[in-house]
Amino acid sequence: MSSNLVIVYHRQPYEEVEVDGKIEYRENKSPNGIVPTLKSFFGRFEKGAWVAWKEAEDPSNPDFERVIEIDDQYGTYSVSRLPLTREQVSSFYHVSSKEAFWPILHGFKERYNYDPVDWPTFREVNWAFAEAAAAEAAEGAVVWVHDYNLWLVPGYLRKLRPDVKISFYHHTPFPSADIFNVLPWRKEILESLLACDVVGFHIPRYVNNFVHAARSLLEVDVLKREKVKPELSSQTSALSEQSVPTRLTYGGHEITLQASPVGVDVEYIERLAGTEETAVKLAEVRKELGEAQLILSVGRTDYTKGGIEQLQSYERLLDSRPDLRGKVRLMHVSVAANRNMVAYEEIQNDLEQLAGRINGRFGSFEWQPVALISQPVPFRDLIAYYQAADVAWITPLADGMNLVCKEYCAARTDGDGVLVLSEFAGAAVELSSAVLTNPFSHRAMDSAISAALVMSEEDRRARMEEMRRVVSKHDIRFWAEDQIQAFGAKDLPVSLVSPAA
Ligand code: GDG
């Protein structure tokens, strides 16, 4: 039976585990919060499908199980797996997407690596995704494509299936035309995105940048521009915008643009925060900390996340403030999502070296200033660490949204805790009550963390109350509602299934 909602996402929506020679499908353990959210959408469509890739030694092997049916807490849906060789995966994902697009999307022109990109393979893989989506979609279905590694899917799909509604959601920032146009494939990418019915981004800045890039190369007209809603136009953020285009036309086709920030599952996080298990873990962490204040930093190992700049700031703090030695601890969780890539290996080595130096310079047998954690922390434990952290220190150099800072606020059911947040995280336009800082400035970084450590309880609580209000309002259900409305499927009930606590 064909599907009314087809989600096209590069990764499979589960992990395959072999138990006694049989394959079992389990929830993903890797640090990525979006997959369960996307699966939740299946609950409200008559029939859903997911298209992803799966590595195959020989893609033409007839035994390769191309489509499987999954029945889990999110409902019944099919998963269409594209058999890709290791070389194809490496070329399309690790090279083109991560070495060429990722740095450009985040504004790191100097890290852009054009030479190894194999554009024909990128096209071929995107074409295969489009074909698989076309095969799964019912007449007039919604096909929802995610992220930059599938940039060419909308254009191909429009040719294959003019009847379907195509929505594309961008999880990363979208850079200004000056940076985006570094990509030699810029026109082809933009034309593909303009074949969509809806293109969604986290915040108005990325929408404006996208329109600017499109208008730099193509005859695109803005049909409608709107004032940005007050909750997305924090005056103090480097990413603020006052107005945003919401409707475009290109070649006779109309496109809706969305600034729709992804939120977290507040209900689920609060439920986890309230369990006995979390209370036990929290008590253990507090006991271990004693009188010391805990600073917590969580993110993937990636140069965009600003881990090095943060550790350098911590080193300066301990250097200039001997009174803090023995009184603070930094838990720096930095988990690699893309192993075996030179850029990420380098950053991991740099983090290890810097953390080692800080511990060597200032630490003692009784006190280690920094704990660098490279293994994923189970999400339940992470909630207890969020609750124990006096300060969450989240200072990416560039970040589409950043869900960690929202999870921190959601977990603080006690109403306490300080969030120090980079003004270059998309979340900064919503969370103006955080201590906003500029990770490119030593002075700004150092004064923000110093201020956070001595903030009065009254100030902490007032800021946290406001942040919790925003995070609860713009939660994952709010985003889901926005997406559903943009699909033009307003009458569908919005009832998200949260994982069991
Ligand atoms: C992309 C965009 C955008 C991290 N370490 C552990 C762990 N995590 C989880 C966090 C959070 C997720 O990973 C990270 O989400 P972010 O939003 O911070 O970052 P990206 O992975 O870069 O995601 C980003 C996002 O897409 C959504 O659109 O916000 O800007 O780059 O959920 O909790 N989870 C566990 N252990 C860890 O050690 N369990």
Coordinates of C-alpha atoms and ligand atoms in Angstrom, one line a residue:
M1 CA 0.0 0.0 0.0
S2 CA 1.4 3.4 -0.9
S3 CA 2.1 6.0 1.8
N4 CA 0.5 9.4 2.6
L5 CA 3.7 10.6 4.3
V6 CA 7.1 9.7 3.1
I7 CA 10.0 10.8 5.2
V8 CA 13.3 11.0 3.4
Y9 CA 16.2 11.1 5.8
H10 CA 19.7 9.8 5.2
R11 CA 19.8 7.5 8.3
Q12 CA 17.6 4.5 9.1
P13 CA 15.1 5.1 11.9
Y14 CA 16.5 2.3 14.1
E15 CA 19.7 0.4 14.8
E16 CA 20.0 -3.2 13.4
V17 CA 21.3 -5.5 16.1
E18 CA 22.0 -9.2 15.5
V19 CA 20.8 -11.4 18.3
D20 CA 21.3 -15.2 18.0
G21 CA 21.7 -14.9 14.2
K22 CA 18.4 -12.9 13.9
I23 CA 18.2 -9.2 13.1
E24 CA 16.4 -7.0 15.7
Y25 CA 15.5 -3.4 15.2
R26 CA 16.1 -1.1 18.2
E27 CA 15.9 2.6 19.0
N28 CA 19.0 4.5 17.8
K29 CA 21.6 5.0 20.5
S30 CA 23.6 7.6 18.6
P31 CA 23.4 11.2 19.8
N32 CA 20.7 12.5 17.5
G33 CA 17.4 13.7 19.0
I34 CA 15.5 14.2 15.8
V35 CA 14.8 10.6 14.7
P36 CA 12.1 9.8 17.3
T37 CA 10.4 13.1 16.6
L38 CA 10.2 12.3 12.9
K39 CA 8.9 8.8 13.6
S40 CA 6.1 10.3 15.7
F41 CA 4.6 11.8 12.6
F42 CA 3.6 8.4 11.4
G43 CA 1.0 8.2 14.1
R44 CA -1.2 10.7 12.3
F45 CA -1.0 9.5 8.7
E46 CA -2.9 6.6 7.4
K47 CA 0.3 5.0 6.1
G48 CA 3.9 6.1 6.5
A49 CA 7.2 5.3 4.8
W50 CA 10.8 6.2 5.6
V51 CA 13.6 6.2 2.9
A52 CA 17.2 5.9 4.1
W53 CA 20.4 4.2 2.9
K54 CA 21.9 1.0 4.0
E55 CA 25.4 -0.1 3.2
A56 CA 25.6 -3.1 1.0
E57 CA 28.6 -5.0 -0.3
D58 CA 26.8 -5.8 -3.5
P59 CA 23.8 -3.5 -4.2
S60 CA 22.6 -5.8 -7.0
N61 CA 22.4 -8.9 -4.6
P62 CA 18.8 -10.1 -4.9
D63 CA 18.8 -11.2 -1.3
F64 CA 19.1 -7.6 -0.1
E65 CA 15.9 -6.8 1.7
R66 CA 14.9 -3.5 0.1
V67 CA 11.7 -2.7 1.9
I68 CA 10.9 -3.8 5.5
E69 CA 7.8 -3.2 7.7
I70 CA 8.4 -1.9 11.2
D71 CA 5.9 -2.0 13.9
D72 CA 7.0 -0.1 17.0
Q73 CA 5.6 2.3 19.5
Y74 CA 5.3 4.9 16.8
G75 CA 3.0 2.8 14.6
T76 CA 3.5 0.6 11.5
Y77 CA 5.5 2.0 8.7
S78 CA 7.7 0.7 5.9
V79 CA 11.4 1.5 5.6
S80 CA 12.8 1.6 2.1
R81 CA 16.5 1.0 2.2
L82 CA 18.7 2.1 -0.6
P83 CA 21.6 -0.3 -1.0
L84 CA 24.7 1.9 -1.3
T85 CA 28.3 0.7 -1.5
R86 CA 30.8 1.8 1.1
E87 CA 32.4 4.0 -1.6
Q88 CA 29.1 5.7 -2.5
V89 CA 28.4 6.4 1.2
S90 CA 31.8 7.8 1.7
S91 CA 31.6 10.0 -1.4
F92 CA 28.1 11.3 -0.9
Y93 CA 28.1 11.6 2.8
H94 CA 31.6 11.8 4.3
V95 CA 33.1 13.7 1.5
S96 CA 30.6 15.9 -0.4
S97 CA 28.3 16.6 2.5
K98 CA 30.8 16.8 5.4
E99 CA 33.9 18.1 3.7
A100 CA 32.4 20.5 1.2
F101 CA 28.8 21.5 2.3
W102 CA 29.1 21.4 6.1
P103 CA 31.9 24.0 6.4
I104 CA 30.2 26.3 4.0
L105 CA 26.8 26.0 5.7
H106 CA 28.4 26.9 9.0
G107 CA 30.5 29.8 7.5
F108 CA 34.0 28.1 7.6
K109 CA 35.2 28.9 4.1
E110 CA 38.7 28.0 5.0
R111 CA 37.7 24.4 5.8
Y112 CA 35.9 23.9 2.5
N113 CA 37.4 21.0 0.6
Y114 CA 36.4 20.9 -3.0
D115 CA 38.9 18.6 -4.6
P116 CA 37.7 15.2 -3.5
V117 CA 34.0 15.9 -4.3
D118 CA 32.5 13.5 -6.8
W119 CA 29.5 15.4 -8.0
P120 CA 28.2 12.7 -10.4
T121 CA 28.0 10.3 -7.3
F122 CA 26.2 12.9 -5.3
R123 CA 23.6 13.3 -8.0
E124 CA 23.3 9.5 -8.5
V125 CA 22.7 8.9 -4.8
N126 CA 20.2 11.8 -4.6
W127 CA 18.4 10.4 -7.7
A128 CA 18.1 7.0 -6.0
F129 CA 16.6 8.6 -2.9
A130 CA 14.1 10.5 -5.2
E131 CA 13.2 7.3 -7.0
A132 CA 12.6 5.4 -3.8
A133 CA 10.4 8.2 -2.4
A134 CA 8.5 8.3 -5.7
A135 CA 7.9 4.6 -5.5
E136 CA 6.5 4.8 -1.9
A137 CA 4.3 7.9 -2.3
A138 CA 0.5 7.6 -2.8
E139 CA -1.2 10.1 -5.1
G140 CA -0.9 13.6 -3.6
A141 CA 1.2 12.3 -0.7
V142 CA 3.4 14.6 1.4
V143 CA 7.1 13.8 0.9
W144 CA 9.2 15.4 3.6
V145 CA 13.0 15.6 2.8
H146 CA 15.6 16.4 5.4
D147 CA 18.8 18.2 5.2
Y148 CA 21.5 19.3 2.9
N149 CA 22.9 15.8 2.0
L150 CA 19.6 15.4 0.1
W151 CA 19.6 18.8 -1.6
L152 CA 18.9 17.4 -5.1
V153 CA 16.0 15.1 -4.1
P154 CA 13.2 17.7 -4.5
G155 CA 14.2 18.7 -8.1
Y156 CA 14.4 15.0 -9.2
L157 CA 11.2 14.1 -7.3
R158 CA 9.3 16.9 -8.9
K159 CA 10.1 15.4 -12.3
L160 CA 9.2 11.9 -11.3
R161 CA 6.0 12.8 -9.4
P162 CA 4.5 16.2 -10.1
D163 CA 1.5 15.3 -8.0
V164 CA 3.2 15.0 -4.6
K165 CA 3.6 17.8 -2.1
I166 CA 7.3 18.3 -1.3
S167 CA 8.5 19.8 1.9
F168 CA 12.2 20.2 2.7
Y169 CA 13.5 21.0 6.2
H170 CA 17.0 22.4 6.7
H171 CA 18.6 21.4 10.1
T172 CA 21.7 23.4 9.6
P173 CA 22.2 27.2 9.2
F174 CA 21.8 28.5 5.7
P175 CA 24.7 31.0 5.0
S176 CA 24.7 34.3 3.3
A177 CA 25.0 34.4 -0.5
D178 CA 28.7 35.5 -0.2
I179 CA 29.5 32.1 1.5
F180 CA 26.9 29.8 -0.1
N181 CA 28.0 30.8 -3.6
V182 CA 31.4 29.4 -2.9
L183 CA 29.8 26.1 -3.9
P184 CA 30.2 25.6 -7.7
W185 CA 26.9 23.6 -7.7
R186 CA 25.0 26.5 -6.2
K187 CA 22.5 27.0 -9.0
E188 CA 21.6 23.3 -9.3
I189 CA 21.1 23.1 -5.5
L190 CA 18.9 26.2 -5.4
E191 CA 16.8 25.2 -8.4
S192 CA 16.2 21.9 -6.7
L193 CA 15.1 23.6 -3.5
L194 CA 12.8 25.9 -5.4
A195 CA 11.0 22.8 -6.8
C196 CA 9.6 22.3 -3.3
D197 CA 6.2 23.4 -2.0
V198 CA 7.6 24.2 1.4
V199 CA 11.2 25.0 2.5
G200 CA 11.6 25.1 6.3
F201 CA 14.5 26.5 8.4
H202 CA 14.9 27.0 12.1
I203 CA 15.0 30.8 12.2
P204 CA 14.2 33.9 10.0
R205 CA 17.9 34.6 9.4
Y206 CA 18.4 31.4 7.5
V207 CA 15.2 32.1 5.4
N208 CA 16.5 35.5 4.5
N209 CA 19.9 34.1 3.6
F210 CA 18.3 31.4 1.4
V211 CA 16.2 34.0 -0.5
H212 CA 19.2 36.2 -0.9
A213 CA 21.2 33.4 -2.4
A214 CA 18.4 32.4 -4.7
R215 CA 17.9 35.9 -5.9
S216 CA 21.6 36.3 -6.5
L217 CA 21.4 33.6 -9.3
L218 CA 17.8 33.2 -10.3
E219 CA 14.7 35.2 -11.2
V220 CA 12.9 34.7 -7.9
D221 CA 10.2 37.0 -6.7
V222 CA 9.1 37.5 -3.1
L223 CA 5.3 37.4 -3.0
K224 CA 5.0 38.0 0.7
R225 CA 7.2 39.3 3.5
E226 CA 6.1 39.3 7.1
K227 CA 7.2 40.9 10.3
V228 CA 9.0 38.3 12.5
K229 CA 7.0 37.1 15.5
P230 CA 8.3 38.8 18.7
E231 CA 9.4 35.4 20.2
L232 CA 11.8 34.9 17.3
S233 CA 13.2 38.4 17.0
S234 CA 15.3 38.9 20.2
Q235 CA 16.9 42.3 19.8
T236 CA 20.1 41.1 21.5
S237 CA 21.0 38.2 19.3
A238 CA 23.5 38.3 16.5
L239 CA 21.0 36.2 14.5
S240 CA 18.0 38.6 14.8
E241 CA 15.9 39.6 11.8
Q242 CA 12.9 42.0 11.8
S243 CA 11.1 40.7 8.7
V244 CA 11.1 37.5 6.7
P245 CA 9.8 36.4 3.2
T246 CA 7.1 33.8 3.6
R247 CA 6.1 33.2 0.0
L248 CA 8.2 33.1 -3.2
T249 CA 7.6 32.4 -6.9
Y250 CA 10.0 30.9 -9.3
G251 CA 9.2 29.8 -12.9
G252 CA 5.5 30.0 -12.2
H253 CA 5.7 27.8 -9.1
E254 CA 4.9 29.1 -5.6
I255 CA 7.0 28.2 -2.6
T256 CA 6.1 28.7 1.1
L257 CA 9.0 29.5 3.4
Q258 CA 9.0 28.7 7.0
A259 CA 11.0 29.8 10.0
S260 CA 10.1 27.0 12.4
P261 CA 12.5 26.3 15.2
V262 CA 12.8 22.6 16.2
G263 CA 12.0 22.1 19.9
V264 CA 12.5 19.3 22.4
D265 CA 10.0 16.8 23.8
V266 CA 9.5 18.7 27.1
E267 CA 6.8 16.3 28.3
Y268 CA 9.2 13.4 28.0
I269 CA 12.2 15.1 29.5
E270 CA 10.1 16.3 32.5
R271 CA 8.8 12.9 33.0
L272 CA 12.3 11.4 32.9
A273 CA 13.4 14.2 35.3
G274 CA 10.8 13.2 37.8
T275 CA 11.6 9.5 38.0
E276 CA 13.1 7.8 41.0
E277 CA 16.1 6.6 38.9
T278 CA 17.0 10.2 38.0
A279 CA 16.7 11.3 41.6
V280 CA 19.1 8.5 42.6
K281 CA 21.6 9.4 39.9
L282 CA 21.3 13.1 40.8
A283 CA 22.1 12.4 44.4
E284 CA 25.1 10.4 43.4
V285 CA 26.4 13.2 41.2
R286 CA 25.9 15.8 43.9
K287 CA 27.7 13.6 46.4
E288 CA 30.6 13.2 44.1
L289 CA 30.7 17.0 43.5
G290 CA 30.7 18.0 47.1
E291 CA 31.0 21.8 47.3
A292 CA 32.2 22.2 43.8
Q293 CA 30.1 23.9 41.1
L294 CA 29.4 21.8 38.0
I295 CA 29.8 23.3 34.5
L296 CA 28.3 21.1 31.8
S297 CA 29.0 21.2 28.1
V298 CA 27.4 18.6 25.7
G299 CA 27.7 18.3 22.0
R300 CA 29.0 16.3 19.0
T301 CA 32.7 16.4 18.3
D302 CA 32.7 19.0 15.6
Y303 CA 34.7 22.2 15.0
T304 CA 31.4 24.1 14.7
K305 CA 30.5 23.2 18.3
G306 CA 33.4 25.4 19.6
G307 CA 34.8 22.8 22.1
I308 CA 38.4 24.0 21.7
E309 CA 37.5 27.7 22.2
Q310 CA 35.6 26.7 25.3
L311 CA 38.4 24.7 26.9
Q312 CA 40.7 27.6 26.2
S313 CA 38.4 29.9 28.0
Y314 CA 38.3 27.4 30.9
E315 CA 42.0 27.3 31.0
R316 CA 42.2 31.1 31.1
L317 CA 39.6 31.1 33.9
L318 CA 41.6 28.8 36.1
D319 CA 44.8 30.6 35.3
S320 CA 43.4 34.0 36.3
R321 CA 41.2 32.9 39.2
P322 CA 43.3 30.6 41.5
D323 CA 40.4 30.9 44.0
L324 CA 38.3 28.8 41.7
R325 CA 40.7 25.9 41.7
G326 CA 39.1 22.9 43.5
K327 CA 35.8 24.8 43.4
V328 CA 34.6 24.1 39.9
R329 CA 34.4 21.1 37.6
L330 CA 33.8 21.0 33.9
M331 CA 32.1 18.0 32.4
H332 CA 32.8 18.2 28.7
V333 CA 30.8 15.6 26.8
S334 CA 31.9 15.5 23.1
V335 CA 30.7 12.5 21.2
A336 CA 31.9 11.6 17.7
A337 CA 29.1 11.0 15.3
N338 CA 31.4 10.6 12.3
R339 CA 34.4 8.5 13.0
N340 CA 37.2 8.0 10.5
M341 CA 37.0 11.5 9.2
V342 CA 40.3 13.5 9.3
A343 CA 38.6 16.7 10.4
Y344 CA 36.9 15.0 13.3
E345 CA 40.0 13.0 14.4
E346 CA 41.9 16.2 14.5
I347 CA 39.4 17.9 16.7
Q348 CA 39.2 14.9 19.0
N349 CA 43.0 14.9 19.4
D350 CA 43.0 18.7 20.1
L351 CA 40.3 18.3 22.7
E352 CA 42.2 15.5 24.4
Q353 CA 45.4 17.4 24.4
L354 CA 43.9 20.6 25.8
A355 CA 41.9 18.7 28.5
G356 CA 45.1 16.9 29.4
R357 CA 47.0 20.1 29.7
I358 CA 44.3 21.7 31.9
N359 CA 44.3 18.7 34.2
G360 CA 48.0 18.6 34.3
R361 CA 48.5 22.3 34.9
F362 CA 45.8 22.8 37.6
G363 CA 44.6 19.3 38.8
S364 CA 45.6 17.3 41.8
F365 CA 45.0 13.8 43.0
E366 CA 41.8 15.0 44.7
W367 CA 40.6 17.4 42.0
Q368 CA 40.4 17.0 38.2
P369 CA 39.3 20.3 36.6
V370 CA 37.9 18.8 33.5
A371 CA 36.3 15.4 32.6
L372 CA 36.4 14.9 28.9
I373 CA 33.8 12.3 28.0
S374 CA 33.9 10.8 24.5
Q375 CA 31.5 8.0 24.9
P376 CA 27.7 8.7 24.6
V377 CA 26.1 9.2 28.0
P378 CA 22.7 7.4 28.3
F379 CA 20.0 10.0 27.9
R380 CA 18.5 9.2 31.4
D381 CA 21.9 10.0 33.0
L382 CA 22.2 13.1 30.9
I383 CA 19.0 14.4 32.4
A384 CA 20.5 13.9 35.9
Y385 CA 23.7 15.8 34.8
Y386 CA 21.5 18.6 33.4
Q387 CA 19.8 18.8 36.8
A388 CA 23.1 18.8 38.7
A389 CA 24.8 21.4 36.5
D390 CA 25.0 24.9 38.0
V391 CA 25.9 26.1 34.5
A392 CA 25.3 24.7 31.1
W393 CA 28.0 26.1 28.8
I394 CA 26.9 25.8 25.2
T395 CA 29.0 27.9 22.9
P396 CA 29.0 26.7 19.3
L397 CA 30.7 28.9 16.7
A398 CA 27.7 28.2 14.5
D399 CA 24.7 25.9 15.1
G400 CA 21.4 25.6 13.2
M401 CA 19.4 25.4 16.4
N402 CA 21.1 23.5 19.3
L403 CA 18.8 21.2 21.1
V404 CA 21.1 20.6 24.1
C405 CA 20.4 24.0 25.6
K406 CA 16.7 23.4 25.3
E407 CA 17.0 20.0 26.9
Y408 CA 18.9 21.6 29.8
C409 CA 16.0 24.1 30.4
A410 CA 13.4 21.4 30.1
A411 CA 15.2 19.2 32.6
R412 CA 15.4 22.1 35.2
T413 CA 12.0 21.4 36.7
D414 CA 13.5 22.9 39.9
G415 CA 13.6 26.3 38.2
D416 CA 17.4 26.8 38.9
G417 CA 20.5 26.7 36.7
V418 CA 22.3 29.1 34.4
L419 CA 22.5 28.8 30.6
V420 CA 25.5 30.4 28.9
L421 CA 24.7 30.3 25.2
S422 CA 26.5 31.3 22.1
E423 CA 24.7 34.0 20.1
F424 CA 25.5 32.0 17.0
A425 CA 23.2 29.1 17.9
G426 CA 19.8 29.4 16.3
A427 CA 18.3 28.9 19.8
A428 CA 19.7 32.3 20.9
V429 CA 16.9 34.2 19.1
E430 CA 14.4 32.4 21.3
L431 CA 16.4 32.2 24.5
S432 CA 17.3 35.9 25.1
S433 CA 17.2 35.2 28.9
A434 CA 20.3 33.1 28.6
V435 CA 23.7 34.6 29.3
L436 CA 24.4 35.2 25.6
T437 CA 28.1 35.2 24.6
N438 CA 30.3 35.5 21.6
P439 CA 32.6 32.5 21.3
F440 CA 34.9 34.4 18.9
S441 CA 35.8 36.8 21.7
H442 CA 38.0 35.8 24.6
R443 CA 36.7 38.7 26.7
A444 CA 33.1 37.8 26.1
M445 CA 33.6 34.1 26.7
D446 CA 35.6 34.6 30.0
S447 CA 33.2 37.2 31.4
A448 CA 30.1 35.1 30.6
I449 CA 31.3 32.0 32.4
S450 CA 32.6 34.1 35.4
A451 CA 29.2 35.9 35.7
A452 CA 27.3 32.6 35.4
L453 CA 29.2 31.1 38.4
V454 CA 28.3 34.0 40.7
M455 CA 24.8 34.8 39.5
S456 CA 22.3 35.4 42.3
E457 CA 19.6 32.8 42.9
E458 CA 17.0 35.4 42.2
D459 CA 18.5 36.3 38.8
R460 CA 19.0 32.6 37.9
R461 CA 15.5 31.7 38.7
A462 CA 14.0 34.6 36.9
R463 CA 15.9 33.8 33.7
M464 CA 15.2 30.1 34.0
E465 CA 11.5 30.7 34.4
E466 CA 11.5 32.7 31.2
M467 CA 13.6 30.2 29.3
R468 CA 11.4 27.3 30.5
R469 CA 8.3 29.2 29.3
V470 CA 9.8 29.6 25.8
V471 CA 11.1 26.0 25.6
S472 CA 7.8 24.6 26.7
K473 CA 5.9 26.8 24.3
H474 CA 8.2 26.0 21.3
D475 CA 8.4 22.4 22.1
I476 CA 8.4 19.5 19.7
R477 CA 4.6 19.5 19.4
F478 CA 4.6 23.1 18.5
W479 CA 7.1 22.4 15.7
A480 CA 5.1 19.4 14.6
E481 CA 1.9 21.5 14.4
D482 CA 3.8 24.1 12.3
Q483 CA 5.0 21.3 9.9
I484 CA 1.6 19.8 9.6
Q485 CA 0.1 23.1 8.8
A486 CA 2.7 23.8 6.2
F487 CA 2.0 20.4 4.6
G488 CA -1.5 21.7 4.1
A489 CA -2.8 18.8 6.2
K490 CA -4.4 21.0 8.9
D491 CA -7.1 18.5 9.9
L492 CA -4.8 15.8 11.1
P493 CA -4.7 15.4 14.8
V494 CA -1.5 16.6 16.4
S495 CA -0.8 13.9 19.0
L496 CA 2.9 13.1 19.4
V497 CA 3.9 9.8 20.9
S498 CA 6.7 10.3 23.4
P499 CA 9.0 7.4 24.2
A500 CA 8.1 5.7 27.5
A501 CA 10.1 7.2 30.5
Ligands
GDG1 C1 21.6 19.1 13.9 C2 22.0 20.6 13.9 C3 20.0 21.2 15.2 C4 24.7 14.7 22.5 N1 25.6 14.0 23.3 C5 24.9 13.0 23.8 C6 23.6 13.1 23.4 N2 23.5 14.1 22.6 C7 22.2 14.5 22.0 C8 21.6 15.7 22.6 C9 20.8 16.3 21.5 C10 21.5 15.9 20.3 O1 22.4 14.9 20.6 C11 22.3 17.0 19.7 O2 21.5 17.9 19.1 P1 21.9 19.3 18.6 O3 20.7 20.1 18.2 O4 22.6 20.0 19.7 O5 23.0 19.1 17.5 P2 23.3 18.3 16.1 O6 23.5 16.9 16.3 O7 24.4 19.0 15.4 O8 22.0 18.5 15.2 C12 21.5 21.4 15.1 C13 19.6 19.8 15.1 O9 20.1 19.1 13.9 C14 18.0 19.6 15.0 O10 17.5 20.2 13.9 O11 19.5 21.7 16.4 O12 21.8 22.7 14.9 O13 23.4 20.7 13.8 O14 19.5 15.7 21.5 O15 21.0 15.3 23.8 N3 22.6 12.2 23.8 C15 23.0 11.2 24.6 N4 24.2 11.0 25.1 C16 25.2 11.9 24.7 O16 26.4 11.7 25.1 N5 22.1 10.3 25.0

